CSV table of C-alpha atoms in Angstrom, one decimal:
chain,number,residue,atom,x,y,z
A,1,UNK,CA,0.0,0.0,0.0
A,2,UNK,CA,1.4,3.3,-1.0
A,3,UNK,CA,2.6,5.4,2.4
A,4,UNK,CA,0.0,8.1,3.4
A,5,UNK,CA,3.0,10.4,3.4
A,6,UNK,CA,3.7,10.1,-0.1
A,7,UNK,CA,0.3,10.4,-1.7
A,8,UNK,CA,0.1,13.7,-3.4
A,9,UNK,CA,-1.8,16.6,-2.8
A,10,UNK,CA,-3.6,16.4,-6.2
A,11,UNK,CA,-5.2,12.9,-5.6
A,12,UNK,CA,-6.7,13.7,-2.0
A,13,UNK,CA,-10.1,15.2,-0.9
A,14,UNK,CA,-9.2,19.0,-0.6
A,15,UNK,CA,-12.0,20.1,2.2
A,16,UNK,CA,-11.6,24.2,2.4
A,17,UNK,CA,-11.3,26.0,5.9
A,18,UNK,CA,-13.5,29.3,5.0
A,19,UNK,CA,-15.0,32.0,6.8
A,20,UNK,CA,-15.2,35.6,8.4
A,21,UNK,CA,-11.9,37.2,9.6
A,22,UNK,CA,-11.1,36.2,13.2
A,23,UNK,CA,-13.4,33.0,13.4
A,24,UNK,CA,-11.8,30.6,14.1
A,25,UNK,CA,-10.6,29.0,11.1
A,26,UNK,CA,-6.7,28.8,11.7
A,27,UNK,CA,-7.8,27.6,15.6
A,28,UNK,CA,-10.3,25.2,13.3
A,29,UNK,CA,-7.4,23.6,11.5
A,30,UNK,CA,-4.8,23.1,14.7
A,31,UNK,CA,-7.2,21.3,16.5
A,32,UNK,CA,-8.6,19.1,13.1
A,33,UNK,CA,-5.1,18.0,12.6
A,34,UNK,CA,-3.6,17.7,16.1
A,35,UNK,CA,-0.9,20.1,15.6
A,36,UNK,CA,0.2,23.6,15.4
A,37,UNK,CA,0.0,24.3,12.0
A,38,UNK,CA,-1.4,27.7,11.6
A,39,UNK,CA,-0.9,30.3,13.0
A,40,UNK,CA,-3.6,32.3,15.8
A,41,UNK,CA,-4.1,35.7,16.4
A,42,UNK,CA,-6.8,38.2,17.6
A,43,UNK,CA,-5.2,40.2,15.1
A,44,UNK,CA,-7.1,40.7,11.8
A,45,UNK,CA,-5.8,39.2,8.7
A,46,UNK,CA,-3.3,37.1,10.2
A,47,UNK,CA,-3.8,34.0,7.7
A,48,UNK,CA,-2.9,35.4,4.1
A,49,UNK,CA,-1.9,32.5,1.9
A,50,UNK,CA,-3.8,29.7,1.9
A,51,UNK,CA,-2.5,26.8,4.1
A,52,UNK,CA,-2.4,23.1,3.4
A,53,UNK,CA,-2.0,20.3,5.6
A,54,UNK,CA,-2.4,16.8,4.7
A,55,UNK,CA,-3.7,14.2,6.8
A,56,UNK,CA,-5.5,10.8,7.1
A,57,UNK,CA,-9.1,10.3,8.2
A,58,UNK,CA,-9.4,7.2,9.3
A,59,UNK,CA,-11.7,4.7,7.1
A,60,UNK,CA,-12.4,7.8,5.0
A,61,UNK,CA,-8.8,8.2,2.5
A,62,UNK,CA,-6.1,10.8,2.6
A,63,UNK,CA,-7.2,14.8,2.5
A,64,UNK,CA,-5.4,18.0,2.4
A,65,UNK,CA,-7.3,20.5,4.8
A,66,UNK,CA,-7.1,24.6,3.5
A,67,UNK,CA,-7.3,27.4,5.6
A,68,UNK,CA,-8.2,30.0,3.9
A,69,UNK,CA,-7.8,33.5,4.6
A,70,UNK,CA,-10.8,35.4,6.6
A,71,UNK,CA,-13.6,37.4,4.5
A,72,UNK,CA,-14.9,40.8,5.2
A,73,UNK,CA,-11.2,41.4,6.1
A,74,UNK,CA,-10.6,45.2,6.5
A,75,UNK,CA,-7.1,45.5,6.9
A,76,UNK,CA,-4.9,46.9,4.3
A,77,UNK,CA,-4.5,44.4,2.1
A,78,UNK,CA,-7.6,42.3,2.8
A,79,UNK,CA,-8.3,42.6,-1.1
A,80,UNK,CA,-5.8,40.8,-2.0
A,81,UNK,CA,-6.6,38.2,0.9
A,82,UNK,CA,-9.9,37.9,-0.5
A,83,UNK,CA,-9.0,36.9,-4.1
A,84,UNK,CA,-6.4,34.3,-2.9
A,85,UNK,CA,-10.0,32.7,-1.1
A,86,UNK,CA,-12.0,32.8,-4.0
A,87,UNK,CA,-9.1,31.1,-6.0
A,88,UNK,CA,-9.3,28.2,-3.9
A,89,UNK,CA,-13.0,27.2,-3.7
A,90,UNK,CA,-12.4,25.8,-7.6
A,91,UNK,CA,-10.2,23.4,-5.9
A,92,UNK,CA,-12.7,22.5,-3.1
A,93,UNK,CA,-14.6,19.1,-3.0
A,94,UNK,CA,-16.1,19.9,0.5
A,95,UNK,CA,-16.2,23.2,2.2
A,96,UNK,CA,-16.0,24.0,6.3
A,97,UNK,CA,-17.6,26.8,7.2
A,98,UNK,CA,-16.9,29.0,10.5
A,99,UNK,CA,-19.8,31.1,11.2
A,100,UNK,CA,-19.3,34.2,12.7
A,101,UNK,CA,-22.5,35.9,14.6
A,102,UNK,CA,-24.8,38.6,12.5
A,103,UNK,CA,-22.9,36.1,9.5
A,104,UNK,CA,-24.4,37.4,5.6
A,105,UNK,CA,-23.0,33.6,4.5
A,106,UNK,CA,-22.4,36.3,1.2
A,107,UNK,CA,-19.5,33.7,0.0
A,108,UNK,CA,-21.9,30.4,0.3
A,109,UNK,CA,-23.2,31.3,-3.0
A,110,UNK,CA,-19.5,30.4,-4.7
A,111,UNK,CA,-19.9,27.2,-3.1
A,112,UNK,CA,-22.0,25.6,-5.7
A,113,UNK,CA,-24.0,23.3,-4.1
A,114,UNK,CA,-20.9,21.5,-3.0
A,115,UNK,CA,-21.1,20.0,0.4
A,116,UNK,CA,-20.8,22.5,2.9
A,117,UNK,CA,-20.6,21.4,7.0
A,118,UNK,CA,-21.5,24.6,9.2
A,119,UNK,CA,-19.9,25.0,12.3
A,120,UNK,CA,-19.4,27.6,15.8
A,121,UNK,CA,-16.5,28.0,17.4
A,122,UNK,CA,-15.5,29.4,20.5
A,123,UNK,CA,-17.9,26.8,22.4
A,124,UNK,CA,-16.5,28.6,25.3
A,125,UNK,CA,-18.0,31.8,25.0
A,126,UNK,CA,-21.2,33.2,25.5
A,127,UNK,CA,-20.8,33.8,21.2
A,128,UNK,CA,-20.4,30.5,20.0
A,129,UNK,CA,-23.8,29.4,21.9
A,130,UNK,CA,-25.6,32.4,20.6
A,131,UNK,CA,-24.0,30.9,16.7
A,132,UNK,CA,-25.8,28.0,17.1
A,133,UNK,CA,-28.9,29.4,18.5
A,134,UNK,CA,-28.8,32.2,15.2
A,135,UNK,CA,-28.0,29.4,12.9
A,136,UNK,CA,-30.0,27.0,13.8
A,137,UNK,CA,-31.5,25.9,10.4
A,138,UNK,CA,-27.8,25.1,9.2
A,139,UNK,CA,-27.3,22.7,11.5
A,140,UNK,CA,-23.8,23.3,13.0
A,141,UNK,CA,-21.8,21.4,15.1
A,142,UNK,CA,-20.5,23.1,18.1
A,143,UNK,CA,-16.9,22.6,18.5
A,144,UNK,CA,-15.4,22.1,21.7
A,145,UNK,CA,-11.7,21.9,21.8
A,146,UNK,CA,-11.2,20.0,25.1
A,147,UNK,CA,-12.1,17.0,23.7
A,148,UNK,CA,-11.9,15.3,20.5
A,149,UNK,CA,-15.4,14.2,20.3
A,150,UNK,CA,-16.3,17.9,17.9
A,151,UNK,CA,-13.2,16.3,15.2
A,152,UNK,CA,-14.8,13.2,15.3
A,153,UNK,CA,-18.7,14.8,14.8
A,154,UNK,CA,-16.9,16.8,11.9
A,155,UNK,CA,-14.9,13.4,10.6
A,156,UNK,CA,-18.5,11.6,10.8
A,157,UNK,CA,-20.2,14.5,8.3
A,158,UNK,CA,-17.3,14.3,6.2
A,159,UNK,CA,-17.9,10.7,5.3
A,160,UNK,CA,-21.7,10.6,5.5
A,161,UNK,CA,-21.5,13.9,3.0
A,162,UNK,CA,-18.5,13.0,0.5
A,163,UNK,CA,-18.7,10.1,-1.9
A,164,UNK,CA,-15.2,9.6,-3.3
A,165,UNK,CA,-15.1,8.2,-7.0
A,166,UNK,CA,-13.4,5.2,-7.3
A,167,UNK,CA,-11.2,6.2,-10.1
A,168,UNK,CA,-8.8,4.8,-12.1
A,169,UNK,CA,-5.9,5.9,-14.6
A,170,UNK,CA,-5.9,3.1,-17.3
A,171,UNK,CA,-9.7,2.2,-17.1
A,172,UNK,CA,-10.5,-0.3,-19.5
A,173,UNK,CA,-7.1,-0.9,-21.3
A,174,UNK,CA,-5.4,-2.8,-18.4
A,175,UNK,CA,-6.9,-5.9,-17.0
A,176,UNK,CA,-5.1,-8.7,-14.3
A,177,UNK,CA,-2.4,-10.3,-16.8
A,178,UNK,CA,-1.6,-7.9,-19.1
A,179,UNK,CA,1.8,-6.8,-20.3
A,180,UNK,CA,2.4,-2.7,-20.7
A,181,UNK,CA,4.9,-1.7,-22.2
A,182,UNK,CA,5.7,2.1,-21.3
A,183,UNK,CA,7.7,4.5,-23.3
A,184,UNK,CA,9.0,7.0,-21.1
A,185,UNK,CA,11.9,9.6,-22.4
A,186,UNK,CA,12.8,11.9,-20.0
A,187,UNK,CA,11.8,15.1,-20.7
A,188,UNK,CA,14.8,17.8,-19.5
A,189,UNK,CA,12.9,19.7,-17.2
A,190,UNK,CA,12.1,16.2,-15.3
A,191,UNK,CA,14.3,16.2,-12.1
A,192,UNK,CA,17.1,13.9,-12.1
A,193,UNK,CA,16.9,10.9,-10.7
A,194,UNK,CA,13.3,10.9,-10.8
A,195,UNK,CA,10.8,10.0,-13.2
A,196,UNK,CA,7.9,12.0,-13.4
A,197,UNK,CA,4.2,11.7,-11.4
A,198,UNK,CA,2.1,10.4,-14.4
A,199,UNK,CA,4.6,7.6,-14.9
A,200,UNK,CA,4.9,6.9,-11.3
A,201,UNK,CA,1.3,6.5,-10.8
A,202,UNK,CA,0.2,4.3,-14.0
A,203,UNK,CA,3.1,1.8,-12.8
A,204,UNK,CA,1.9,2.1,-9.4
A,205,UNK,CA,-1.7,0.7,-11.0
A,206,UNK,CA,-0.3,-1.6,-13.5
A,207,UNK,CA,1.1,-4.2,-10.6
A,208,UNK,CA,-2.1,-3.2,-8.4
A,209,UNK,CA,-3.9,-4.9,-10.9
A,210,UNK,CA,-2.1,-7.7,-11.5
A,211,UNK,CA,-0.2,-6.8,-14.7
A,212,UNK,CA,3.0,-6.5,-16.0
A,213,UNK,CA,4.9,-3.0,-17.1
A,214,UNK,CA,8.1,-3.1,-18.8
A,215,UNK,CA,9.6,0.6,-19.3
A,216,UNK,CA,11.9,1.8,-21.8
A,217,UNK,CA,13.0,4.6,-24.0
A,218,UNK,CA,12.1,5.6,-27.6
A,219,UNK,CA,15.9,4.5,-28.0
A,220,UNK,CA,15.4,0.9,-26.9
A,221,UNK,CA,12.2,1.0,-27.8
A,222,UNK,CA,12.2,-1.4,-30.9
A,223,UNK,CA,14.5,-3.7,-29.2
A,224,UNK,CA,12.4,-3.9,-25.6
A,225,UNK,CA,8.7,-5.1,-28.1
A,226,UNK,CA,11.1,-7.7,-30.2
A,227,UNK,CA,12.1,-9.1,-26.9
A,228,UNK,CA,8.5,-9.7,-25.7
A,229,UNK,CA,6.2,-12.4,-26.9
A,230,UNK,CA,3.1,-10.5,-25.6
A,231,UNK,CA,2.5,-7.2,-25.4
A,232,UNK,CA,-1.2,-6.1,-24.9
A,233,UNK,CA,-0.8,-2.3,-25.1
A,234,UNK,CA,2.1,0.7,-25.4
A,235,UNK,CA,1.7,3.9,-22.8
A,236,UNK,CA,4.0,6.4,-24.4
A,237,UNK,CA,5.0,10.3,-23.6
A,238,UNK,CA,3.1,12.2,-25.8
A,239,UNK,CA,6.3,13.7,-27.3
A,240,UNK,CA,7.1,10.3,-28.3
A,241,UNK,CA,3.7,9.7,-30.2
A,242,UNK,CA,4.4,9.5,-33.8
A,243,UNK,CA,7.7,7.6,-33.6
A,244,UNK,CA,6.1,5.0,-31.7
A,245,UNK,CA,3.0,4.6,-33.4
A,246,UNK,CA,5.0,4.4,-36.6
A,247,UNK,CA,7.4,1.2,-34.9
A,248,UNK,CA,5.2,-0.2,-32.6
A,249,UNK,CA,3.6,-3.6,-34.1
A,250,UNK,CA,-0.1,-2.5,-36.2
A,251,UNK,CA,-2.0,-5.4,-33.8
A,252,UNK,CA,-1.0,-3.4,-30.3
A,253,UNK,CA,-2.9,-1.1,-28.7
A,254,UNK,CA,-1.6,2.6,-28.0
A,255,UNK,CA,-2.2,5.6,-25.8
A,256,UNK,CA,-0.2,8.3,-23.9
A,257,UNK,CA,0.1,9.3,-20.3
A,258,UNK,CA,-1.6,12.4,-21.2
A,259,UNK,CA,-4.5,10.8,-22.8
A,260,UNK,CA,-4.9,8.7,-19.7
A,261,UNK,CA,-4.8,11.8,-17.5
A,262,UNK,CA,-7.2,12.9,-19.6
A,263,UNK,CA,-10.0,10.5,-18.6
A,264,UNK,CA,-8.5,10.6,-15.3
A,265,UNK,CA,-8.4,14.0,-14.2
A,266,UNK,CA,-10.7,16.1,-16.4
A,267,UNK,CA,-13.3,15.2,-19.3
A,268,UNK,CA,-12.2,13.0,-21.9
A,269,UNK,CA,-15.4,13.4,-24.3
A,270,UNK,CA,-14.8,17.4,-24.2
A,271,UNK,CA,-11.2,17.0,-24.8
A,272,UNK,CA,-11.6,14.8,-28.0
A,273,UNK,CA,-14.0,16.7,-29.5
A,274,UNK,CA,-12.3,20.1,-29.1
A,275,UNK,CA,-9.4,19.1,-30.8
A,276,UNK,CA,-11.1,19.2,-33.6
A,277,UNK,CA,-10.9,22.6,-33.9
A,278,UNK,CA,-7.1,22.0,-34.9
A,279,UNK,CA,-8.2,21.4,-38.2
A,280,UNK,CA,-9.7,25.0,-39.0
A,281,UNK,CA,-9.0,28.8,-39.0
A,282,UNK,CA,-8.0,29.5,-35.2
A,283,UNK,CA,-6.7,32.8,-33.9
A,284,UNK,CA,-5.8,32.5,-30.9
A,285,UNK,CA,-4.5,29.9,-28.4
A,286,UNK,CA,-3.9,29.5,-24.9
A,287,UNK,CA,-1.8,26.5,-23.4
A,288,UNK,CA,-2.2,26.0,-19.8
A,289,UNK,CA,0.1,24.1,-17.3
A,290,UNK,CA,-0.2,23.1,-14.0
A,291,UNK,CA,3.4,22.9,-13.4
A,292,UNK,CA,5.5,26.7,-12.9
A,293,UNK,CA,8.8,25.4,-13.5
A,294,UNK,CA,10.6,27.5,-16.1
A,295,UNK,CA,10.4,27.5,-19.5
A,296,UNK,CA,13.4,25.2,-21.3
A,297,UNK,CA,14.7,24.5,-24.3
A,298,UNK,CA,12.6,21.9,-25.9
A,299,UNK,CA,9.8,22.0,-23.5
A,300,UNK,CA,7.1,20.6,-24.4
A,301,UNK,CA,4.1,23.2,-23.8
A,302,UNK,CA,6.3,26.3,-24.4
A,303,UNK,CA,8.4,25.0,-26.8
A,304,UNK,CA,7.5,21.7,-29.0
A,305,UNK,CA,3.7,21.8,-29.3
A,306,UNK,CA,3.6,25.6,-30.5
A,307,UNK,CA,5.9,24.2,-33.5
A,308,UNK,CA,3.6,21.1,-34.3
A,309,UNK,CA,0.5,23.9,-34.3
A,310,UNK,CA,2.3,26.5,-36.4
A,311,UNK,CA,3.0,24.1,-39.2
A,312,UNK,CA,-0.6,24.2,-40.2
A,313,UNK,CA,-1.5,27.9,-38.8
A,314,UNK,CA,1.7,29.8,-38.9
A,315,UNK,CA,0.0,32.8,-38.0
A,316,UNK,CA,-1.4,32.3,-34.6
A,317,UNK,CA,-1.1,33.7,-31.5
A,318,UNK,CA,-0.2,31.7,-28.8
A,319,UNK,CA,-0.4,32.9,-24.9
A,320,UNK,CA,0.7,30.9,-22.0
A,321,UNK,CA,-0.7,30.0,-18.3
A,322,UNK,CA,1.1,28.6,-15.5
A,323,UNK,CA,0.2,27.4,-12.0
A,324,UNK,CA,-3.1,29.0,-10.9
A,325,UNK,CA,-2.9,32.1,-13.5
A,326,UNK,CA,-6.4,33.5,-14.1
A,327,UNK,CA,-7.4,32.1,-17.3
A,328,UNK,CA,-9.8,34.4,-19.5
A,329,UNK,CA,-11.7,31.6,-21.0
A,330,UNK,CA,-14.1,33.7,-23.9
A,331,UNK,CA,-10.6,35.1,-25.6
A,332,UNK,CA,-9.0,31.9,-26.5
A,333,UNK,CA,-10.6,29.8,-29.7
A,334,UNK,CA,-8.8,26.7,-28.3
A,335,UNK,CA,-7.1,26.2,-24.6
A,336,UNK,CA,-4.8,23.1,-25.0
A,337,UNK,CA,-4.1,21.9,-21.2
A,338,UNK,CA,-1.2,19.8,-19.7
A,339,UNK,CA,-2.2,16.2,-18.0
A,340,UNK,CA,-2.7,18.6,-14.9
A,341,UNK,CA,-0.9,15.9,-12.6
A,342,UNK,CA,-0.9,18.6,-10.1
A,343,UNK,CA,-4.5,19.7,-10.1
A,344,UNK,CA,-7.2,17.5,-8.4
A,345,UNK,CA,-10.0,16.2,-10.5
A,346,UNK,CA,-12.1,19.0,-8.9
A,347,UNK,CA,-9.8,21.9,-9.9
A,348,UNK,CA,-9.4,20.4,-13.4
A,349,UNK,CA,-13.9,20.0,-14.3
A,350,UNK,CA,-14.3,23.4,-12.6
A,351,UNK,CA,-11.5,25.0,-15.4
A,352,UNK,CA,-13.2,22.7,-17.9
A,353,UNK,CA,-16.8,24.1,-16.9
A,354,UNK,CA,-15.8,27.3,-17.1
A,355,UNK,CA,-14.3,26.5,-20.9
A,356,UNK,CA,-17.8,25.3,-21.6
A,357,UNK,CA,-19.8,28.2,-20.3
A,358,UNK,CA,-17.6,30.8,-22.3
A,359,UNK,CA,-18.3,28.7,-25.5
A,360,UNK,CA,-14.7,27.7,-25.4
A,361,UNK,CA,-13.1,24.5,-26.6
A,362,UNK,CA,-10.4,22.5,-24.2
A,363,UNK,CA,-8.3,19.5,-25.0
A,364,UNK,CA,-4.9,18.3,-23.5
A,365,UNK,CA,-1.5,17.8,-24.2
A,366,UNK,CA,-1.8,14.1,-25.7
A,367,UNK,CA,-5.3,14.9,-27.4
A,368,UNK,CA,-3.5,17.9,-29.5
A,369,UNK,CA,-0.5,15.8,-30.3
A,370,UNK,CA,-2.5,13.3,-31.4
A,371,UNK,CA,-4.7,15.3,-33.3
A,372,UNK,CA,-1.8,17.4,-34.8
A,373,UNK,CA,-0.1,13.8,-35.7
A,374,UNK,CA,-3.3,12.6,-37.6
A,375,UNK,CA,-3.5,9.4,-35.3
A,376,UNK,CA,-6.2,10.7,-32.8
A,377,UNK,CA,-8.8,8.2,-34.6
A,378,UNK,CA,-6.0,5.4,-34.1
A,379,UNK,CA,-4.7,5.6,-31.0
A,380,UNK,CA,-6.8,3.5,-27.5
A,381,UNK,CA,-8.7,5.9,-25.5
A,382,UNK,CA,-9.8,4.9,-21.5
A,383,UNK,CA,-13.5,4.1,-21.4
């Protein structure tokens, strides 16, 4: 079983800390995860960037809680503070809510009808009574932090409220038996030593279910599948997609890590049938990555898939996002995305609902290669 530790941010519940200045949020999260882990003041506006904390609910899964800065903050930059909150609710699966008394709730309505689990702080004070006597149809749960019987009231809704999908990277295209071969150059901006998340996880998932994976390079590529008797499908990098579709053998299956990620993180149907756009007169692009690592030489978002889409539209214009830059979705007539390895699902069909509402077509990294590489129709796609 993979180490609680280790799993990533992007694959746990995120449950968002939110509320008035001075609540109790910050006290909230100390006493949620045992630990000291934010700071608490009377003094307004002490939580500014968002803070994440990652933890294990027991029989529930691996979370990362977010304490958020306060609303209705008045101090000088409380502005600022506010935007930073609204960026993370797109990254929320479930929200906690400290109420405050004479509370407008004004930010609920960003919420969108996720799950949302009220609750009054300061049980020790005449306030936090009056909370849940002024609150009363939300149903909040009065926290008391001399015990732990308010965390495990809290852990309780958590669970009864949030129904994790049981998702998986390779879907269909793997099954117990199976031998996966996996194409993996390393890119240059990949750390060394390592081999990158997308990789990591679909190997992790290969021998959970009772398959084989055999990795190589597009070097040794031709010499790893004449070695194998079987091989039952090929998971390349999407840089590698042509070359390998043009050696591997016409009987094997193909995809890319991106295409997975696809499926896995965002929406797969949307993707596929945005790319088409590819094929007719586009102005303007924007290509979005999750990572903010500096551009390189021969990376593939800055670099390599602006040259596969000027070949066919020389002309365009081509704009770039990175980490959580705001994206303005109606001025873009295609946004191509990375396989968002560091976004949670959540984040990734919030981005892709916005896309939709502004009319907007989205597709990924390995969708657009494929598409641009006329083997988009050819290549296995996760079901």
């Amino acid at each position: 079983m993979t180490s609680i530790s280790k799993t990533g941010h992007s694959e746990r519940v995120h449950i968002g800390i939110f509320g008035k200045t001075n609540s109790g949020k910050s006290t909230l999260l100390n006493y949620l995860t045992g630990q000291d882990v934010a700071i608490v003041s009377p003094i307004e506006g002490t939580t500014t960037d968002p803070i994440r904390k990652p933890m294990e609910i027991t029989n529930f899964g691996p979370v990362v809680f977010i304490d958020t800065a306060g609303t209705a903050d008045e101090t000088q930059l409380g502005k600022e503070r506010y935007q930073k909150t609204l960026a993370e609710i797109d990254k929320v699966d479930i929200f906690l809510y400290v109420l405050s008394p004479e509370d407008d709730l004004e930010i609920i309505t960003e919420f969108k009808n996720k799950p949302v689990i009220f609750l009054a702080m300061k049980m020790d004070t005449c306030e936090g009574n009056q909370i849940l006597d002024d609150f009363a149809n939300k149903n909040p749960i009065g926290v008391d932090l001399s015990s732990t019987k308010s965390r495990d009231k809290i852990f309780s809704k958590i669970k009864a409220l949030y129904k994790k999908e049981d998702l998986s990277i390779t879907k269909n295209l793997v099954k117990k038996g199976d031998m996966v071969v996996l194409v993996m150059p390393q890119d240059a901006a990949a750390p060394k030593d390592r081999i990158i998340k997308p990789q990591v996880m679909t190997i992790r998932e290969i021998i959970d279910k009772g398959a084989s994976a055999i990795c190589t390079d597009l070097r040794n590529f031709e010499n790893t599948i004449k070695s194998l008797n079987k091989i039952d499908l090929i998971i390349t990098d999407s840089q590698a997609f042509k070359e390998v579709y043009e050696k591997k053998p016409n009987e094997v299956k193909l995809t890319s890590f991106s295409v997975l990620f696809s499926a896995f993180k965002g929406d797969l149907e949307y993707f596929v049938e945005s790319a088409n756009v590819l094929d007719g007169d586009i102005k303007n692009i924007l290509i979005a990555e999750a990572c903010s690592h500096p551009p390189i030489d021969e990376d593939i978002g800055s670099v390599k898939i602006p040259r596969l889409i000027k070949k066919t539209h020389p002309d365009i214009n081509i704009d770039f996002a990175r980490g959580n830059d705001p994206i303005a979705y109606e001025k873009y007539d295609l946004i191509i995305a990375c396989g968002s390895c560091m976004f949670n699902r959540t984040h990734v069909l919030n981005r892709v609902a916005k896309a939709k509402e502004a009319g907007t077509p989205m597709t990924n990294y390995g969708i657009a290669i494929a598409k641009m590489n006329k083997i988009l129709e050819k290549i296995s796609l996760p079901e």
